[in-house]
Amino acid sequence: MTALLRVENVTKRFGGLVAVDHVSFELHEGEILGLIGPNGAGKTTLFNCINGIYRPEEGRIYFRGQDITGWKPYYVARLGMARTHQIVRPLAELTVRENVMVGAAFGSKQYDLRTAAHIADEVMEFLGLAERAEMLAGSLNVAQKKRLELARALAAEPKLLLLDEVLAGLNPAEIAQMVEIVKAIREERGITILMIEHVMHAIMNVSDRIIVLDFGKLIAEGTPEEVSNNPKVIEAYLGDPELALKLTRKSNA
Amino acid sequence: MKESKRAFPLADVLPGLPDQHWASFVLPLAVVLGLALFPFITGKDVHRETMFTVLRAIVMAVSLNIILGYTGYVSFGHVVFYGLGGYVGFYLVSEKGMSLWVALLAGGLAAGLLAWVIGAGILRLRGAYFALVTIGVNEAVRALIQNLDIFGGPLGLEMNFSVYKAYGGPQAMLQMTYNILVGLAVIAVLLSYAVRTSKFGLGLLAIREDEDAAEVMGIIAPKAKTWAYVLSAILPGMVGALFFFRNGSIEPHEAFPLHISIEAIVMVMLGGYGTVLGPILGAAGYQVMRAFLITNRYLKNIQLTVSGVLLLLIVLFIPAGLIGWLRRRIPASRRILL
Ligand SMILES: Nc1ncnc2c1ncn2[C@@H]1O[C@H](COP(=O)(O)OP(=O)(O)OP(=O)(O)O)[C@@H](O)[C@H]1O
Ligand SMILES: [Mg+2]
């Protein structure tokens, strides 16, 4: 099986700081791959390299069989990669619907406006945003804005979806709901997912495999079970005892 | 579903935004045509001359709105397109003996071409940097033209009045150029509506709201912005050619006055940036106010001060402008007020 996404030795520096340090991994079609790591580990920066916001100083990125290293984000998007932002970026003065239409109209299928509107309606329904369709995106609360991020990305009908902490700031009920949505995205829409998450029980629950970044380096890779028993991973989280505790408790359960 | 790589709007123009009421299309046109017809009804030349300045302001504001209101780039020196179009058109008529029609096309083309050439470079700058550079462009083009002998240097060019004979004499020419301006204003409104309701326009709005997010969603921002800039430049170029033909002379300080740019920005902000109807109402409203000020003995010298204060007040208290404010307050109005 060829990989949908292959990241090879990718390195991104900010001045003297190596935010992403020779990272390599593969992602197969239909997979949900979790990406975890302590704060500042370089997870978002890795996303930014993958979708073309940054050009990595070293390494290559292959997506759908093409070398997309150094491509601009819009070409990457058109090739079928969509993402959400950790810090939400709503198009504040457009309605929720228009926001989602942008995703559909400029994503992998380049739909015309009428079709984009239908797709937006369907996606908003799926994510429970339908009643808010005519509200200005700027007036949503944070949880709703997170959903909007996801809705725009889904409307693009991508092959690969990059989710950057879509669960952050949600309450337990909302988290449970979102976990089901993420699963449904893979099951019903056949979209491959790479997701960054700090909510350990959730990411352990949805991912087929997990990779772990620490100080920009990939320190572990494996099933949720393997990763949460990996001493290196536990050590990486020791700076954050609460998380380490959660991690071990979950793996014992 | 068919694949399309175009960033240019025309393919998606006809369907328009889903569930937009037809009135959103008719209303802006009706306002412009209503204003344009007024002198025909009264039959007074003075009304025609007043409406000429109103319609010119409408074309300037509606065009500027494409880059300023839809795309979010404050083109402060937008008058450069008006001036350049004016000079190119004037030169072709008075020095080369070409017809007004050629002058109009050439004026629009020159302005569009300038926007296209500089757009790729300067549209990379954001916020105040872009605004400042557009002022610089205006000054640079003015300085260049001032030093070009073919354009008459600092003195400019004068039209030989015999030129107007071909257009039925000065009186008929005044009416004809007015009629042409009405046509240009209608085209400006149609263009603005087409852009606003097209997929291309949705891309521009996304760029205005968050350019980085727009690019992540697949919008080729550099291309879309350049097209928006070109579209916003063409009609000002044509109106420049038309105005100076009518005027009978052209000079650098008349062709590139920065205050025309500033006033156009005030008009767009007053009526509501990013809407079709807003800049039309803003331009008309502003011209009425201006006419009141310059005919008032005490206020005529502070006319520009008043527009500055006005801009400040709008930005502080109703940043969305009249139409933007209505659209926000009354969501149901959005289908009609575009
Ligand atoms: N644009 C930037 N310029 C300079 N340094 C940056 C930039 N973006 C990120 N960094 C630094 O790179 C490192 C990795 O940041 P990144 O945002 O990728 O971490 P993260 O794993 O996503 O963290 P979090 O879990 O807090 O979101 C951090 O030290 C951060 O300060
Ligand atoms: Mg992050």
XYZ file of C-alpha atoms and ligand atoms in Angstrom:
623
model
C 0.000 0.000 0.000
C 1.405 3.388 -0.904
C 1.136 6.132 1.624
C -1.351 8.966 1.175
C 1.074 11.253 2.972
C 4.780 10.681 3.424
C 6.873 13.033 5.501
C 10.599 12.532 5.059
C 13.189 14.084 7.330
C 11.327 17.347 7.618
C 13.134 20.060 9.541
C 11.915 23.557 10.305
C 13.962 26.106 12.200
C 13.084 29.454 13.700
C 16.436 31.155 14.105
C 18.345 28.906 16.475
C 15.286 26.931 17.520
C 14.692 23.650 15.718
C 10.911 23.468 15.935
C 10.651 20.337 13.805
C 13.720 18.131 13.759
C 14.158 15.526 11.011
C 10.683 14.092 11.339
C 9.609 11.183 9.144
C 6.376 9.234 9.103
C 3.765 7.832 6.769
C 0.012 8.002 6.752
C -2.097 5.463 4.903
C -5.412 5.996 3.245
C -8.329 5.538 5.626
C -6.164 5.841 8.723
C -6.592 8.082 11.733
C -3.166 9.060 12.957
C -2.818 10.896 16.269
C -0.048 13.418 16.793
C 0.744 14.165 20.416
C 3.483 15.884 22.340
C 3.953 18.436 25.090
C 3.302 22.143 24.515
C 5.785 23.653 22.131
C 6.836 20.261 20.775
C 6.419 21.446 17.201
C 3.106 19.826 16.292
C 1.464 22.875 14.776
C 4.685 23.798 13.031
C 4.753 20.343 11.477
C 1.192 20.905 10.220
C 2.288 24.225 8.797
C 5.075 22.496 6.906
C 2.752 19.808 5.589
C 0.137 22.172 4.202
C 2.597 24.673 2.808
C 2.412 27.592 5.218
C 6.106 27.058 5.937
C 8.663 25.664 3.599
C 10.814 23.191 5.539
C 14.556 23.806 5.439
C 15.186 20.124 4.982
C 13.219 17.080 4.004
C 10.414 16.354 1.604
C 6.666 15.907 1.766
C 4.755 13.626 -0.588
C 0.990 13.748 -0.849
C -1.061 11.573 -3.181
C 2.102 10.482 -4.891
C 3.338 14.010 -5.586
C 6.230 15.859 -4.078
C 4.492 18.886 -2.588
C 7.470 20.294 -0.715
C 7.394 24.074 -0.968
C 3.971 24.221 -2.594
C 1.799 27.161 -1.611
C -1.091 26.320 0.754
C -3.702 26.955 -1.955
C -2.214 24.371 -4.284
C -1.965 21.880 -1.443
C -5.615 22.570 -0.597
C -6.648 22.026 -4.200
C -4.826 18.719 -4.249
C -7.096 17.554 -1.462
C -5.702 18.550 1.919
C -7.789 20.566 4.347
C -7.032 21.683 7.874
C -8.381 23.370 10.939
C -6.510 25.947 12.977
C -5.657 25.579 16.629
C -6.413 29.261 17.048
C -9.668 29.649 15.172
C -9.705 31.858 12.100
C -13.324 32.567 11.218
C -14.084 34.893 8.308
C -15.749 37.103 10.861
C -17.943 39.326 8.717
C -19.211 36.532 6.532
C -22.059 34.310 7.614
C -21.430 30.804 8.855
C -22.834 29.516 5.603
C -20.592 31.705 3.473
C -17.610 30.511 5.501
C -18.447 26.911 4.751
C -19.167 27.728 1.107
C -15.623 29.078 0.775
C -14.373 25.661 1.795
C -16.506 23.917 -0.809
C -15.954 26.411 -3.607
C -12.165 26.517 -3.366
C -11.353 23.081 -1.986
C -10.454 19.934 -3.844
C -13.522 19.988 -6.110
C -13.734 23.712 -6.946
C -17.527 23.686 -6.917
C -19.606 26.522 -8.329
C -21.487 28.638 -5.795
C -24.804 26.888 -6.095
C -23.312 23.471 -5.481
C -21.108 24.923 -2.762
C -24.223 26.202 -1.013
C -25.783 22.735 -1.043
C -22.639 21.175 0.293
C -22.403 23.834 2.981
C -25.962 23.084 4.067
C -25.239 19.382 4.281
C -22.021 19.857 6.243
C -23.606 22.355 8.631
C -26.392 19.874 9.253
C -23.851 17.131 9.955
C -21.984 19.305 12.453
C -25.019 20.860 14.101
C -24.378 24.351 12.765
C -27.485 24.541 10.617
C -29.472 26.878 12.870
C -26.559 29.282 12.910
C -26.135 29.355 9.145
C -27.126 32.997 8.782
C -25.214 34.289 11.795
C -22.005 36.196 11.266
C -19.107 33.878 11.998
C -17.550 36.461 14.284
C -20.488 36.226 16.652
C -20.125 32.495 17.360
C -18.689 31.268 20.649
C -15.378 29.426 20.690
C -16.855 25.924 20.605
C -18.970 26.899 17.616
C -15.996 28.497 15.911
C -14.124 25.218 16.309
C -16.997 23.481 14.598
C -16.925 26.068 11.872
C -13.240 25.353 11.294
C -14.115 21.712 10.898
C -17.111 22.475 8.682
C -15.040 24.538 6.253
C -12.425 21.825 6.062
C -15.003 19.090 5.500
C -16.822 21.079 2.841
C -13.603 21.038 0.830
C -14.127 17.266 0.454
C -10.471 16.576 1.146
C -8.590 13.316 0.924
C -6.673 14.231 4.027
C -7.866 16.266 6.973
C -5.451 17.859 9.440
C -7.116 18.605 12.761
C -5.254 20.851 15.176
C -6.743 20.492 18.644
C -10.402 20.506 17.712
C -11.256 19.305 21.220
C -9.443 22.023 23.137
C -11.768 24.154 25.215
C -14.724 21.821 24.863
C -16.590 20.366 27.852
C -16.728 16.572 28.345
C -20.091 16.202 26.641
C -18.917 18.213 23.657
C -15.718 16.180 23.507
C -17.668 12.925 23.392
C -19.802 14.337 20.622
C -16.810 15.537 18.633
C -15.068 12.171 18.976
C -18.083 10.546 17.361
C -17.994 13.146 14.600
C -14.328 12.464 13.903
C -15.032 8.750 13.671
C -17.969 9.398 11.367
C -15.838 11.556 9.102
C -13.611 8.576 8.460
C -16.372 5.960 8.313
C -18.949 7.838 6.257
C -16.790 10.126 4.178
C -13.717 8.004 3.827
C -11.440 10.868 4.777
C -8.012 10.118 6.179
C -7.212 12.074 9.325
C -4.114 13.370 11.021
C -5.001 14.938 14.333
C -3.167 16.824 17.031
C -4.745 16.474 20.431
C -3.973 17.050 24.077
C -7.102 15.326 25.376
C -5.450 11.960 25.888
C -8.379 9.643 26.379
C -9.991 11.008 23.254
C -6.964 10.692 21.005
C -6.210 7.212 22.378
C -9.793 6.283 21.615
C -10.003 7.467 17.982
C -6.505 6.885 16.617
C -5.324 3.766 14.851
C -1.769 4.831 15.421
C -0.076 7.620 17.295
C 3.153 9.482 16.766
C 4.804 11.531 19.476
C 6.846 14.694 19.093
C 9.089 16.118 21.775
C 11.325 19.138 21.199
C 10.717 18.754 17.489
C 11.848 15.133 17.368
C 9.678 12.152 16.700
C 10.286 10.021 19.785
C 7.703 7.278 19.444
C 5.297 5.701 17.024
C 2.828 2.885 17.460
C -0.630 1.868 18.544
C -2.210 3.895 21.352
C -1.396 0.998 23.666
C 2.270 0.870 22.680
C 2.719 4.599 22.814
C 1.177 5.056 26.214
C 3.420 2.357 27.669
C 6.520 3.763 26.040
C 8.894 5.053 28.732
C 10.195 7.801 26.447
C 6.697 9.158 26.027
C 5.960 9.089 29.712
C 9.233 10.875 30.338
C 8.413 13.521 27.748
C 5.229 14.251 29.602
C 6.836 14.253 33.049
C 7.230 18.016 32.864
C 3.475 17.903 32.973
C 2.713 15.378 35.760
C -1.014 15.659 35.355
C -0.838 14.586 31.741
C 1.582 11.773 32.535
C -0.799 10.567 35.171
C -3.753 10.676 32.827
C -1.785 8.814 30.234
C -0.816 5.972 32.532
C -4.233 5.742 34.105
C -5.827 5.443 30.701
C -3.444 2.735 29.563
C -4.153 0.722 32.688
C -7.899 0.988 32.227
C -18.790 18.129 -11.164
C -16.663 20.041 -13.610
C -13.225 21.129 -12.626
C -12.362 24.742 -13.097
C -9.035 26.401 -12.484
C -10.215 29.907 -13.233
C -10.063 32.635 -10.649
C -11.901 34.934 -13.018
C -15.595 35.376 -12.336
C -17.536 35.240 -15.542
C -18.349 31.543 -15.427
C -20.193 31.931 -12.170
C -21.745 35.305 -12.704
C -25.171 34.366 -13.920
C -26.456 32.188 -11.098
C -25.461 34.819 -8.534
C -25.316 34.165 -4.838
C -27.795 31.489 -3.845
C -31.045 32.899 -2.501
C -30.313 36.514 -3.286
C -33.504 38.441 -4.013
C -33.802 40.003 -7.482
C -34.297 43.367 -5.818
C -30.669 43.276 -4.718
C -29.814 43.528 -8.391
C -32.481 46.026 -9.423
C -32.067 48.428 -6.518
C -28.504 49.634 -7.232
C -29.283 49.968 -10.931
C -32.488 51.849 -10.198
C -30.670 54.328 -7.961
C -28.046 55.034 -10.613
C -30.557 55.305 -13.435
C -32.843 57.465 -11.336
C -30.017 59.911 -10.660
C -28.898 59.767 -14.285
C -32.382 60.532 -15.612
C -32.942 63.524 -13.365
C -31.376 66.092 -15.780
C -33.335 64.638 -18.679
C -36.533 65.242 -16.753
C -35.757 68.797 -15.713
C -34.017 69.510 -19.009
C -31.620 71.910 -17.255
C -27.947 71.937 -18.242
C -26.931 72.871 -14.727
C -28.534 69.691 -13.421
C -26.720 67.689 -16.038
C -23.414 69.197 -14.932
C -24.183 68.446 -11.304
C -25.129 64.896 -12.119
C -21.964 64.471 -14.147
C -19.919 64.954 -10.989
C -22.252 62.681 -9.030
C -22.000 59.879 -11.581
C -18.246 60.306 -11.817
C -18.069 59.938 -8.051
C -20.252 56.836 -8.256
C -17.973 55.183 -10.806
C -14.918 56.025 -8.708
C -16.441 54.772 -5.460
C -18.011 51.634 -6.917
C -14.723 50.737 -8.616
C -12.626 51.481 -5.568
C -14.951 49.283 -3.541
C -13.823 46.227 -5.501
C -10.312 46.449 -4.093
C -11.104 48.338 -0.871
C -14.463 46.909 0.117
C -14.448 43.405 -1.308
C -10.759 42.617 -1.017
C -9.811 44.725 1.995
C -6.896 46.581 0.421
C -6.954 50.330 1.004
C -5.923 51.814 -2.315
C -5.194 55.333 -1.167
C -3.798 56.550 -4.446
C -6.576 55.203 -6.613
C -6.785 58.499 -8.484
C -3.655 57.425 -10.358
C -5.845 55.323 -12.641
C -8.143 58.233 -13.320
C -5.226 60.510 -14.107
C -3.368 58.026 -16.246
C -6.503 57.157 -18.203
C -7.117 60.871 -18.586
C -3.667 61.553 -19.985
C -3.586 58.586 -22.326
C -7.056 59.344 -23.669
C -6.371 63.051 -23.998
C -3.107 62.487 -25.799
C -4.700 60.142 -28.326
C -7.494 62.581 -29.130
C -5.669 65.888 -29.105
C -2.244 64.863 -30.398
C -3.057 61.797 -32.495
C -6.472 62.761 -33.778
C -8.102 59.574 -32.625
C -11.744 59.269 -31.678
C -13.185 59.531 -28.198
C -14.069 55.849 -28.337
C -10.474 54.849 -28.871
C -9.485 57.229 -26.086
C -11.941 55.614 -23.684
C -10.738 52.120 -24.446
C -7.098 53.144 -24.279
C -7.640 54.993 -21.003
C -9.260 51.933 -19.448
C -6.612 49.661 -20.870
C -3.740 51.817 -19.636
C -5.219 51.936 -16.137
C -5.877 48.189 -16.082
C -2.397 47.502 -17.355
C -0.796 49.702 -14.710
C -2.794 47.906 -12.012
C -1.749 44.558 -13.390
C 1.929 45.486 -13.589
C 2.246 47.058 -10.144
C -0.381 44.835 -8.525
C 1.728 41.705 -8.462
C 4.396 43.597 -6.531
C 2.549 45.902 -4.190
C -0.373 43.641 -3.296
C 2.054 41.588 -1.245
C 2.112 44.431 1.224
C -0.602 44.460 3.792
C -2.413 47.128 5.744
C -0.868 50.547 6.004
C 2.137 49.553 3.899
C -0.048 48.928 0.889
C -1.945 52.181 1.435
C 1.289 54.173 1.636
C 2.785 52.581 -1.433
C -0.298 53.401 -3.510
C 0.201 57.050 -2.610
C 3.795 56.668 -3.732
C 2.685 55.164 -7.025
C 0.374 58.098 -7.632
C 3.146 60.593 -6.946
C 5.601 58.661 -9.105
C 3.256 58.521 -12.081
C 2.446 62.183 -11.673
C 6.143 63.058 -11.569
C 6.836 60.907 -14.597
C 4.102 62.527 -16.640
C 5.182 65.973 -15.540
C 8.543 65.228 -17.107
C 7.265 63.778 -20.338
C 7.288 66.292 -23.165
C 4.720 64.391 -25.198
C 2.270 64.989 -22.349
C 3.109 68.682 -22.215
C 5.237 68.549 -19.062
C 4.032 70.564 -16.076
C 1.744 72.672 -18.254
C -0.240 69.752 -19.573
C -2.162 69.643 -22.809
C -4.937 71.722 -24.350
C -7.609 70.507 -26.710
C -8.144 72.347 -29.960
C -11.853 73.121 -29.813
C -12.280 72.161 -33.441
C -11.982 68.583 -32.248
C -15.485 68.854 -30.811
C -16.911 69.573 -34.269
C -16.760 65.889 -35.034
C -19.097 65.388 -32.076
C -21.651 67.971 -33.145
C -20.051 70.956 -31.419
C -19.402 71.685 -27.732
C -23.056 71.630 -26.672
C -23.794 68.258 -28.227
C -20.477 66.972 -26.937
C -21.446 67.860 -23.373
C -24.649 65.871 -23.690
C -22.950 62.959 -25.424
C -20.213 62.636 -22.807
C -22.886 62.737 -20.129
C -24.702 59.878 -21.821
C -21.472 57.904 -22.041
C -20.869 58.463 -18.348
C -24.329 57.101 -17.595
C -23.336 54.003 -19.556
C -20.069 53.695 -17.628
C -21.904 54.056 -14.319
C -24.282 51.275 -15.300
C -21.337 49.091 -16.305
C -19.655 49.869 -12.971
C -22.728 48.722 -11.092
C -23.102 45.564 -13.179
C -19.444 44.767 -12.668
C -19.671 45.357 -8.943
C -22.739 43.147 -8.703
C -21.174 40.431 -10.822
C -18.057 40.397 -8.676
C -19.965 40.484 -5.406
C -22.213 37.563 -6.313
C -19.590 35.409 -8.008
C -17.314 32.757 -6.665
C -14.431 35.066 -7.464
C -16.070 37.660 -5.209
C -16.544 35.182 -2.381
C -12.827 34.524 -2.650
C -12.131 38.261 -2.376
C -14.314 38.570 0.724
C -12.450 35.657 2.268
C -9.153 37.399 1.524
C -10.473 40.552 3.151
C -11.463 38.684 6.287
C -8.323 36.576 6.677
C -5.923 36.216 3.808
C -3.883 33.387 5.329
C -6.984 31.365 6.135
C -8.270 32.037 2.620
C -5.099 30.617 1.120
C -5.335 27.562 3.340
C -8.833 27.017 1.956
C -7.540 27.010 -1.602
C -7.921 30.612 -2.731
C -5.051 31.724 -4.927
C -4.841 35.078 -3.228
C -2.097 36.701 -5.334
C -4.033 36.032 -8.526
C -7.427 36.993 -7.128
C -6.085 40.232 -5.642
C -4.410 41.244 -8.864
C -7.623 40.700 -10.822
C -9.567 42.674 -8.253
C -7.085 45.525 -8.549
C -7.261 45.473 -12.340
C -11.063 45.459 -12.294
C -11.091 48.353 -9.874
C -8.748 50.376 -12.112
C -10.325 50.081 -15.561
C -13.443 52.202 -15.144
C -11.645 55.026 -13.310
C -9.253 55.068 -16.273
C -12.142 55.373 -18.704
C -13.830 58.064 -16.673
C -10.540 59.969 -16.582
C -10.345 59.824 -20.367
C -13.955 60.947 -20.632
C -13.679 63.760 -18.122
C -10.565 65.371 -19.547
C -11.846 65.092 -23.089
C -14.878 67.025 -21.936
C -12.765 69.385 -19.893
C -10.679 70.426 -22.885
C -7.399 70.528 -20.993
C -5.357 68.377 -18.677
C -2.630 69.242 -16.189
C -0.724 67.052 -13.729
C -2.189 68.633 -10.600
C -5.699 68.248 -11.992
C -5.211 64.668 -13.079
C -3.700 63.199 -9.911
C -5.163 65.070 -6.937
C -4.979 62.862 -3.886
C -8.136 64.362 -2.432
C -10.204 62.571 -5.082
C -8.877 59.287 -3.712
C -9.609 60.287 -0.166
C -13.104 61.408 -1.023
C -13.753 58.118 -2.808
C -12.679 56.253 0.329
C -15.050 58.374 2.405
C -17.883 57.581 -0.022
C -17.250 53.851 0.180
C -17.042 53.895 3.973
C -20.084 56.131 4.292
C -22.361 53.921 2.217
C -20.894 50.626 3.341
C -17.746 48.908 2.081
C -18.096 45.528 0.498
C -21.668 46.109 -0.621
C -23.004 46.936 -4.087
C -25.470 49.589 -3.051
C -23.379 51.244 -0.331
C -20.758 53.017 -2.453
C -23.487 54.306 -4.780
C -25.442 55.871 -1.936
C -22.213 56.996 -0.291
C -21.069 58.770 -3.447
C -24.405 60.442 -4.015
C -24.739 61.440 -0.366
C -21.225 62.764 -0.208
C -21.684 64.845 -3.343
C -24.841 66.383 -1.952
C -23.000 67.306 1.215
C -20.082 68.628 -0.777
C -22.352 70.744 -2.964
C -23.905 72.190 0.162
C -20.498 72.973 1.648
C -18.904 74.607 -1.367
C -21.889 76.826 -1.985
C -21.883 77.968 1.606
C -19.856 81.113 2.104
C -18.471 80.068 5.479
C -17.940 76.393 4.915
C -16.507 76.206 1.413
C -12.889 76.329 2.552
C -13.229 73.545 5.053
C -14.804 71.046 2.705
C -11.875 68.607 2.928
C -11.668 69.022 6.660
C -15.280 68.008 6.826
C -14.623 64.843 4.817
C -11.703 64.003 7.080
C -13.845 64.408 10.168
C -16.607 62.460 8.498
C -14.264 59.570 7.751
C -13.122 59.582 11.361
C -16.690 59.518 12.640
C -17.708 56.693 10.322
C -14.724 54.551 11.213
C -15.321 55.157 14.910
C -19.090 54.800 15.093
C -20.482 53.024 12.057
C -17.496 51.227 10.521
C -19.829 49.116 8.391
C -21.355 52.191 6.745
C -25.045 52.703 6.071
C -25.805 49.520 4.120
C -23.418 47.408 6.172
C -25.098 48.643 9.326
C -28.563 47.820 8.005
C -27.453 44.369 6.903
C -26.115 43.711 10.357
C -29.066 45.070 12.271
C -31.710 43.467 10.104
C -30.491 40.087 8.857
C -33.643 39.735 6.740
C -32.523 42.755 4.725
C -29.447 40.921 3.500
C -31.257 39.261 0.651
C -32.316 42.628 -0.703
C -29.586 45.040 0.355
C -26.430 43.730 -1.241
N 6.394 31.668 13.711
C 7.227 31.292 14.702
N 8.357 31.984 14.934
C 9.205 31.616 15.895
N 9.031 30.549 16.702
C 7.928 29.813 16.520
C 6.970 30.146 15.513
N 5.970 29.243 15.566
C 6.285 28.379 16.535
N 7.463 28.720 17.129
C 8.116 27.989 18.189
O 8.303 26.658 17.742
C 8.046 25.736 18.783
C 6.963 24.790 18.361
O 5.723 25.494 18.342
P 4.379 24.791 17.916
O 3.333 25.827 17.900
O 4.596 24.022 16.690
O 4.123 23.798 19.115
P 2.903 22.850 19.396
O 3.448 21.496 19.552
O 1.827 23.049 18.424
O 2.438 23.385 20.815
P 0.983 23.511 21.467
O 0.650 22.164 21.996
O 1.175 24.485 22.568
O 0.066 23.970 20.418
C 7.706 26.558 20.022
O 8.866 26.701 20.773
C 7.267 27.879 19.438
O 7.541 28.924 20.331
Mg -0.068 23.722 18.437
